[in-house]
Coordinates of C-alpha atoms in Angstrom, one line a residue:
M1 CA -28.4 181.4 -163.5
N2 CA -25.6 180.8 -161.6
V3 CA -26.4 178.5 -158.7
S4 CA -24.6 179.4 -155.4
P5 CA -21.7 177.3 -153.4
V6 CA -24.3 176.8 -151.1
K7 CA -26.6 176.6 -152.9
E8 CA -25.1 173.5 -154.6
L9 CA -23.4 172.0 -151.6
G10 CA -26.7 171.4 -150.0
L11 CA -28.4 169.6 -153.7
A12 CA -25.5 167.6 -153.1
R13 CA -26.2 166.1 -149.2
R14 CA -29.7 165.9 -150.2
I15 CA -28.8 163.5 -153.3
L16 CA -26.4 161.0 -150.8
K17 CA -28.5 160.9 -148.6
S18 CA -31.0 159.8 -151.3
A19 CA -28.7 157.0 -151.8
G20 CA -27.5 156.3 -149.1
A21 CA -31.6 155.5 -147.7
L22 CA -31.9 153.8 -151.1
A23 CA -28.5 151.6 -150.3
V24 CA -30.5 150.9 -147.4
L25 CA -33.6 150.3 -148.8
G26 CA -31.8 147.5 -151.1
V27 CA -30.2 145.7 -148.4
L28 CA -33.1 146.0 -146.3
A29 CA -35.2 144.0 -149.3
I30 CA -31.9 141.6 -150.4
A31 CA -31.5 140.8 -146.4
A32 CA -35.7 139.4 -146.0
L33 CA -35.1 137.8 -149.4
L34 CA -32.4 136.3 -147.7
G35 CA -34.6 135.5 -144.1
S36 CA -37.5 134.0 -146.5
L37 CA -35.6 132.0 -148.6
W38 CA -33.2 130.7 -144.9
L39 CA -37.0 130.3 -144.0
E40 CA -38.4 128.7 -146.6
R41 CA -35.3 126.2 -147.1
R42 CA -36.0 125.1 -143.1
T43 CA -39.7 124.4 -144.6
E44 CA -41.4 120.5 -143.8
I45 CA -42.7 119.9 -147.3
T46 CA -44.0 116.5 -148.0
L47 CA -44.2 115.2 -151.8
P48 CA -47.7 114.6 -153.5
P49 CA -49.3 111.5 -152.2
P50 CA -49.1 107.7 -154.5
T51 CA -53.0 107.9 -155.9
G52 CA -53.2 104.1 -156.3
P53 CA -54.4 101.4 -153.8
F54 CA -51.1 100.2 -152.9
A55 CA -49.3 101.4 -149.8
V56 CA -45.7 102.0 -151.1
G57 CA -42.6 100.0 -149.5
R58 CA -38.8 101.5 -150.5
A59 CA -35.5 98.9 -150.4
I60 CA -32.2 99.8 -151.1
Y61 CA -29.4 97.5 -152.3
D62 CA -25.5 97.9 -153.8
W63 CA -25.0 95.5 -157.0
T64 CA -21.2 94.9 -158.4
D65 CA -21.0 93.1 -161.1
D66 CA -18.2 90.2 -161.0
A67 CA -18.7 89.9 -164.4
K68 CA -18.1 93.3 -166.4
Q69 CA -16.5 96.5 -165.9
D70 CA -17.5 99.5 -166.0
T71 CA -16.3 101.7 -168.8
L72 CA -16.9 104.6 -167.8
A73 CA -14.9 104.4 -164.6
P74 CA -10.8 106.1 -164.1
V75 CA -9.8 103.4 -162.7
P76 CA -9.1 100.8 -166.3
G77 CA -10.5 97.3 -164.5
T78 CA -12.9 99.0 -161.9
K79 CA -16.3 96.5 -161.5
R80 CA -19.9 97.7 -163.1
E81 CA -21.1 98.9 -159.1
L82 CA -24.7 100.3 -159.1
L83 CA -26.8 101.8 -155.9
V84 CA -30.6 100.2 -156.5
W85 CA -33.4 101.5 -155.3
I86 CA -36.4 99.6 -155.1
W87 CA -39.9 100.9 -154.7
Y88 CA -42.7 98.5 -154.6
P89 CA -46.3 97.6 -153.8
S90 CA -46.1 97.5 -149.8
A91 CA -48.1 95.5 -147.3
D92 CA -50.6 97.3 -145.5
G93 CA -50.1 98.4 -141.7
Q94 CA -46.3 99.7 -142.0
A95 CA -47.3 102.2 -142.1
A96 CA -44.5 103.2 -138.7
G97 CA -42.0 102.7 -141.0
M98 CA -41.9 105.1 -143.1
D99 CA -38.2 106.3 -145.1
D100 CA -36.6 109.7 -145.4
Y101 CA -37.4 111.0 -148.0
V102 CA -33.2 110.0 -148.4
P103 CA -31.4 107.6 -146.4
A104 CA -29.5 110.0 -143.0
Q105 CA -26.2 108.3 -144.3
M106 CA -26.6 109.3 -147.6
R107 CA -28.3 113.4 -146.6
A108 CA -24.5 114.6 -146.0
M109 CA -23.9 113.9 -150.3
A110 CA -26.7 113.9 -151.6
G111 CA -27.3 116.6 -154.2
A112 CA -24.5 119.0 -152.0
V113 CA -25.1 122.8 -152.7
S114 CA -22.3 125.0 -151.3
G115 CA -23.1 128.4 -150.7
P116 CA -25.5 131.1 -151.1
L117 CA -27.1 129.2 -153.4
R118 CA -28.0 126.6 -150.6
L119 CA -31.3 129.0 -150.1
L120 CA -32.4 128.1 -153.3
T121 CA -33.0 124.5 -152.7
R122 CA -35.0 122.7 -149.4
D123 CA -33.4 121.5 -146.8
L124 CA -33.2 117.3 -147.9
S125 CA -33.9 116.2 -144.0
K126 CA -37.3 118.2 -144.6
V127 CA -38.5 117.0 -147.4
H128 CA -41.0 113.5 -146.8
G129 CA -42.3 111.1 -149.3
H130 CA -44.6 107.8 -148.5
S131 CA -42.0 105.3 -149.3
I132 CA -41.9 102.3 -145.9
R133 CA -38.9 100.8 -145.4
D134 CA -37.8 97.7 -145.9
S135 CA -41.8 96.2 -145.9
D136 CA -43.0 93.4 -147.2
L137 CA -43.9 92.5 -150.2
S138 CA -48.0 93.1 -151.0
P139 CA -50.2 89.9 -151.4
E140 CA -52.8 90.9 -153.5
Q141 CA -51.0 89.8 -156.7
Q142 CA -48.6 87.8 -157.7
P143 CA -46.9 88.4 -159.5
Y144 CA -46.1 92.5 -160.1
P145 CA -44.8 93.7 -164.0
V146 CA -41.4 95.3 -163.2
V147 CA -40.3 99.0 -164.8
I148 CA -37.0 100.3 -164.8
L149 CA -36.5 104.2 -163.9
R150 CA -33.1 106.0 -165.3
A151 CA -32.7 109.5 -164.4
G152 CA -32.1 112.8 -165.8
A153 CA -28.4 113.8 -167.5
S154 CA -25.8 113.5 -163.9
A155 CA -29.3 113.9 -161.4
D156 CA -29.6 110.4 -158.6
V157 CA -32.4 108.8 -158.8
W158 CA -33.9 109.7 -155.6
N159 CA -35.3 113.0 -157.1
Y160 CA -37.8 110.7 -159.3
S161 CA -39.2 109.4 -156.3
T162 CA -42.3 111.0 -156.9
L163 CA -43.2 109.3 -160.5
A164 CA -41.7 106.5 -158.3
E165 CA -44.0 105.8 -156.1
D166 CA -47.2 106.4 -158.0
L167 CA -46.2 103.4 -159.7
A168 CA -45.5 101.1 -157.2
S169 CA -49.1 102.8 -156.0
H170 CA -50.5 101.1 -158.8
G171 CA -49.1 97.8 -159.0
Y172 CA -45.4 98.2 -160.5
V173 CA -42.0 97.3 -158.9
V174 CA -39.6 99.8 -160.1
V175 CA -36.3 99.9 -159.8
G176 CA -34.3 102.8 -160.4
F177 CA -30.1 102.9 -159.7
D178 CA -27.4 105.4 -159.4
A179 CA -23.9 104.5 -161.4
P180 CA -20.9 105.9 -159.7
Y181 CA -18.6 108.2 -161.7
R182 CA -22.2 109.3 -164.0
S183 CA -24.8 110.2 -160.8
F184 CA -23.5 113.0 -159.5
T185 CA -22.9 111.5 -156.0
V186 CA -23.3 108.3 -154.7
V187 CA -23.1 107.6 -151.5
F188 CA -23.1 103.5 -150.8
P189 CA -24.1 101.7 -147.4
D190 CA -20.8 101.7 -146.3
G191 CA -19.8 105.1 -146.5
R192 CA -18.1 105.4 -149.6
I193 CA -19.0 108.4 -152.0
M194 CA -17.8 108.6 -155.7
T195 CA -19.3 111.6 -158.2
R196 CA -19.3 112.2 -161.4
I197 CA -16.4 113.2 -163.6
P198 CA -16.5 115.4 -165.8
E199 CA -15.9 113.4 -169.4
N200 CA -19.1 111.6 -168.4
N201 CA -21.6 114.5 -167.8
P202 CA -24.1 114.6 -171.0
E203 CA -24.7 117.9 -170.5
L204 CA -21.0 118.7 -172.2
C205 CA -21.1 116.2 -174.4
L206 CA -24.2 118.2 -175.8
E207 CA -21.9 120.8 -176.1
K208 CA -20.1 119.0 -178.5
T209 CA -20.5 119.4 -182.5
G210 CA -20.9 117.3 -185.4
Q211 CA -18.7 113.8 -184.6
G212 CA -17.0 115.4 -181.3
R213 CA -21.0 115.1 -180.2
D214 CA -22.5 111.5 -181.7
S215 CA -19.4 110.1 -180.8
C216 CA -19.3 111.1 -177.1
A217 CA -23.4 110.7 -176.3
N218 CA -22.6 107.5 -178.0
R219 CA -20.1 106.2 -175.4
L220 CA -22.1 107.2 -172.4
L221 CA -25.5 105.6 -174.1
T222 CA -23.6 102.0 -174.6
A223 CA -22.5 102.1 -170.9
W224 CA -26.1 103.2 -169.8
T225 CA -27.9 100.0 -171.4
A226 CA -25.1 98.4 -170.3
D227 CA -26.3 99.0 -166.4
M228 CA -30.0 99.3 -167.2
A229 CA -28.4 95.2 -168.4
F230 CA -27.3 94.4 -165.0
V231 CA -30.2 95.9 -163.3
L232 CA -32.5 92.9 -164.9
D233 CA -30.0 90.3 -164.5
R234 CA -30.4 90.9 -161.3
L235 CA -33.8 91.1 -161.3
E236 CA -34.0 88.0 -162.5
R237 CA -31.7 85.8 -159.3
L238 CA -33.6 88.3 -157.2
N239 CA -37.0 86.4 -158.2
T240 CA -35.5 82.9 -158.8
S241 CA -34.4 83.3 -155.2
D242 CA -34.1 86.3 -152.9
A243 CA -32.4 85.7 -149.9
S244 CA -35.5 87.9 -147.8
G245 CA -37.2 85.7 -150.2
K246 CA -38.8 89.1 -150.3
F247 CA -39.1 89.2 -154.3
T248 CA -39.1 86.2 -155.1
G249 CA -41.5 84.7 -157.2
R250 CA -43.0 88.1 -157.4
L251 CA -41.4 89.5 -160.0
D252 CA -43.2 89.1 -163.9
M253 CA -39.8 89.2 -166.0
T254 CA -42.4 88.8 -168.7
R255 CA -43.8 92.3 -168.4
V256 CA -41.0 94.7 -168.0
G257 CA -41.1 98.1 -169.1
V258 CA -38.5 101.1 -169.1
F259 CA -38.7 104.9 -168.7
G260 CA -35.9 107.7 -168.3
H261 CA -36.2 111.3 -168.1
S262 CA -33.7 113.2 -170.6
F263 CA -30.9 111.5 -171.6
G264 CA -32.2 108.9 -169.2
G265 CA -35.0 108.5 -172.1
A266 CA -32.7 108.6 -174.7
A267 CA -31.2 105.5 -172.8
A268 CA -34.8 103.3 -172.5
L269 CA -34.9 104.0 -176.2
Q270 CA -31.7 103.2 -176.9
F271 CA -32.3 99.5 -174.6
C272 CA -35.9 99.2 -175.4
H273 CA -34.2 99.2 -179.4
E274 CA -31.5 96.1 -178.4
D275 CA -32.9 94.5 -175.1
S276 CA -36.0 92.0 -175.8
R277 CA -36.6 92.6 -172.5
C278 CA -38.0 95.6 -172.7
K279 CA -41.8 95.2 -173.4
A280 CA -42.6 98.9 -173.6
G281 CA -40.8 101.7 -172.9
I282 CA -40.9 105.7 -171.8
D283 CA -38.8 109.2 -172.9
V284 CA -39.2 111.3 -171.4
D285 CA -38.7 114.9 -173.0
G286 CA -34.8 112.9 -174.1
A287 CA -33.7 113.9 -177.5
P288 CA -33.0 110.4 -179.1
H289 CA -29.2 108.9 -179.2
G290 CA -27.7 105.8 -181.0
S291 CA -28.5 103.4 -183.6
A292 CA -32.2 103.9 -182.5
I293 CA -32.5 107.1 -184.7
Q294 CA -32.5 105.4 -187.7
A295 CA -33.1 101.0 -186.7
G296 CA -36.5 102.6 -185.3
V297 CA -37.9 100.3 -181.9
D298 CA -40.1 97.3 -182.5
R299 CA -42.4 97.2 -179.3
P300 CA -44.6 99.9 -178.2
F301 CA -43.3 103.2 -177.1
M302 CA -44.2 106.5 -175.8
F303 CA -42.6 110.4 -175.8
L304 CA -43.8 112.8 -173.5
L305 CA -43.1 115.7 -173.8
S306 CA -42.8 119.0 -172.1
D307 CA -43.8 122.2 -174.0
H308 CA -41.4 123.2 -177.0
S309 CA -43.7 125.3 -178.8
R310 CA -41.9 127.8 -178.4
E311 CA -38.6 127.1 -179.5
S312 CA -37.7 127.3 -183.2
E313 CA -33.5 127.2 -182.9
P314 CA -32.7 124.5 -186.3
E315 CA -31.9 122.0 -183.2
S316 CA -34.3 121.2 -181.7
G317 CA -35.8 120.7 -185.3
Q318 CA -33.9 118.2 -185.6
I319 CA -34.9 116.5 -181.8
M320 CA -38.2 116.5 -183.4
A321 CA -37.3 115.4 -186.8
N322 CA -35.9 111.9 -185.3
I323 CA -38.5 111.7 -182.5
R324 CA -41.7 111.6 -185.1
S325 CA -39.2 109.1 -187.9
I326 CA -39.2 107.3 -184.9
Y327 CA -42.7 107.4 -183.8
D328 CA -43.9 106.4 -187.1
R329 CA -42.5 103.2 -187.6
L330 CA -44.2 102.4 -183.8
P331 CA -46.5 99.9 -184.5
T332 CA -49.7 101.1 -184.6
D333 CA -51.2 99.8 -181.9
G334 CA -49.0 100.5 -179.0
R335 CA -47.0 104.3 -179.5
A336 CA -47.8 108.0 -178.2
L337 CA -46.2 111.0 -178.8
L338 CA -47.0 113.8 -176.1
E339 CA -46.6 117.0 -175.7
I340 CA -48.1 118.4 -171.5
R341 CA -48.3 121.9 -172.1
G342 CA -46.9 124.4 -170.0
A343 CA -44.9 121.7 -169.2
N344 CA -41.2 123.0 -168.3
H345 CA -38.1 120.1 -169.5
F346 CA -37.3 119.8 -165.6
L347 CA -40.0 120.0 -164.4
F348 CA -40.4 116.1 -164.5
S349 CA -38.1 115.9 -161.0
D350 CA -39.0 116.4 -157.6
D351 CA -36.1 119.0 -157.3
G352 CA -37.4 120.7 -160.3
A353 CA -41.1 121.1 -159.7
L354 CA -41.0 120.8 -156.2
L355 CA -38.1 121.0 -154.2
K356 CA -36.8 124.3 -155.9
S357 CA -37.8 128.0 -154.0
H358 CA -41.2 128.6 -154.1
I359 CA -40.2 132.0 -154.1
V360 CA -38.2 131.6 -157.2
M361 CA -40.4 129.2 -158.7
Q362 CA -43.2 131.6 -158.8
T363 CA -40.7 133.9 -160.6
L364 CA -39.8 132.6 -163.6
R365 CA -44.7 131.9 -163.8
M366 CA -44.5 135.4 -164.1
L367 CA -41.9 136.1 -166.2
G368 CA -43.7 133.2 -169.0
I369 CA -40.1 130.7 -168.3
V370 CA -42.4 128.4 -166.4
G371 CA -45.8 127.4 -167.9
I372 CA -47.4 125.3 -165.6
E373 CA -47.1 124.3 -161.1
G374 CA -44.1 121.7 -160.3
R375 CA -47.2 120.2 -157.9
R376 CA -48.8 119.4 -161.6
Q377 CA -46.3 118.5 -164.0
L378 CA -46.1 116.0 -161.9
A379 CA -49.8 114.7 -161.1
V380 CA -50.1 115.3 -165.2
A381 CA -46.4 113.3 -165.5
S382 CA -47.3 110.2 -163.5
Y383 CA -50.7 109.9 -165.1
C384 CA -48.9 109.1 -168.4
L385 CA -46.6 107.1 -167.5
R386 CA -49.2 105.0 -165.7
S387 CA -51.6 105.1 -168.3
F388 CA -49.1 104.2 -170.8
F389 CA -47.8 100.3 -168.4
D390 CA -51.0 99.6 -167.6
A391 CA -52.0 99.9 -172.0
C392 CA -48.9 97.9 -172.3
L393 CA -48.2 95.7 -170.1
K394 CA -51.5 94.7 -168.5
G395 CA -53.6 94.2 -171.3
E396 CA -55.2 97.8 -171.9
S397 CA -55.8 100.5 -174.2
V398 CA -53.8 103.1 -175.8
S399 CA -56.7 104.8 -177.7
R400 CA -58.2 105.1 -174.8
F401 CA -55.9 106.4 -173.0
K402 CA -54.3 108.6 -176.8
S403 CA -58.2 109.9 -176.5
S404 CA -58.3 113.6 -174.9
S405 CA -58.6 113.6 -170.4
P406 CA -60.8 116.3 -169.1
L407 CA -59.3 115.7 -165.7
Y408 CA -55.8 116.1 -167.5
P409 CA -56.6 119.5 -170.3
E410 CA -53.2 119.5 -170.5
I411 CA -52.5 116.8 -172.3
H412 CA -51.6 117.1 -176.0
V413 CA -51.7 114.2 -178.6
L414 CA -49.2 114.9 -181.2
E415 CA -50.2 113.1 -184.5

């Protein structure tokens, strides 16, 4: 049957009209999505409240090591310099001094992302924590145990404010730091900005194979653990003589814990293998590297993992075998190997758990890529961190902590 040219022309017009209508609807849908993302980015958000009895103070320092060079600096002879963040139990009645999540002078460059991708992350000026700026240390305890915090990969340590504030509210002085040329962006109080250089990116190291991968990771690991040692050296000086008087005699340097996320967790493991000042450590979902794999660790240590139940790659199997090998040689009365069901590797930080677009995160949950809500993962992780440090640094029971908790059924003990 032949179709007349007039009918063919009419059909073509209808097809074009339908295509045009679909294109308009597509443009409107994209515009609506971008508008929703823009509004979400500009919406105020507050971190989960700390669960402990103490208010939380925060102080920021610029520390330079006059004795040692920074082996990862692009210019030989550069001194090691760190931007140090200290969260601590605060004296009450100073809420008027509540600090910005990220101080204003740092926000312009901190985690800066250009273009449309900015819409996927909260405006940092709209994010609110619970730390009081430069408040007095609470007089209720004397002194307080110290916990060193190392961020994951190239992340800035403020990304872990939720975990740090919660620990501080339970009576710990938590000390994190950003390191030039390896942290993503370090903005010092005097306005200097130092960014990560590619060869210091742990994620690029892990893309290598064989000897090249191990050599790259170990080079970075050596510098990361040296940074931790320098921070402890300076804390000992601060405890002896703090010019402000705030921390003098208030830091219990005989009760030092260390934890980190991702490559920071590997650094915590290696540091606790090397430095006797570490009395207890936690690796939060970090693949082990360095001599700690063969030599093990002789003090209390916990591995806190995200949900790896769907992983079947040989590399994942080797990582878990290394963790098991280290765990089996840990002191039996001071070890834990835990998995948080449904947890995602990137949701241990504020950025992954709270500051990314909820629209995107809900989509990832619907697709099964993310199995647990971000605030819930941070709550479970905070409980695990403080419970293990309470057991190892405050003399509570590790075995009681490892028993199932009705409040946190997501915790799966892997023994």
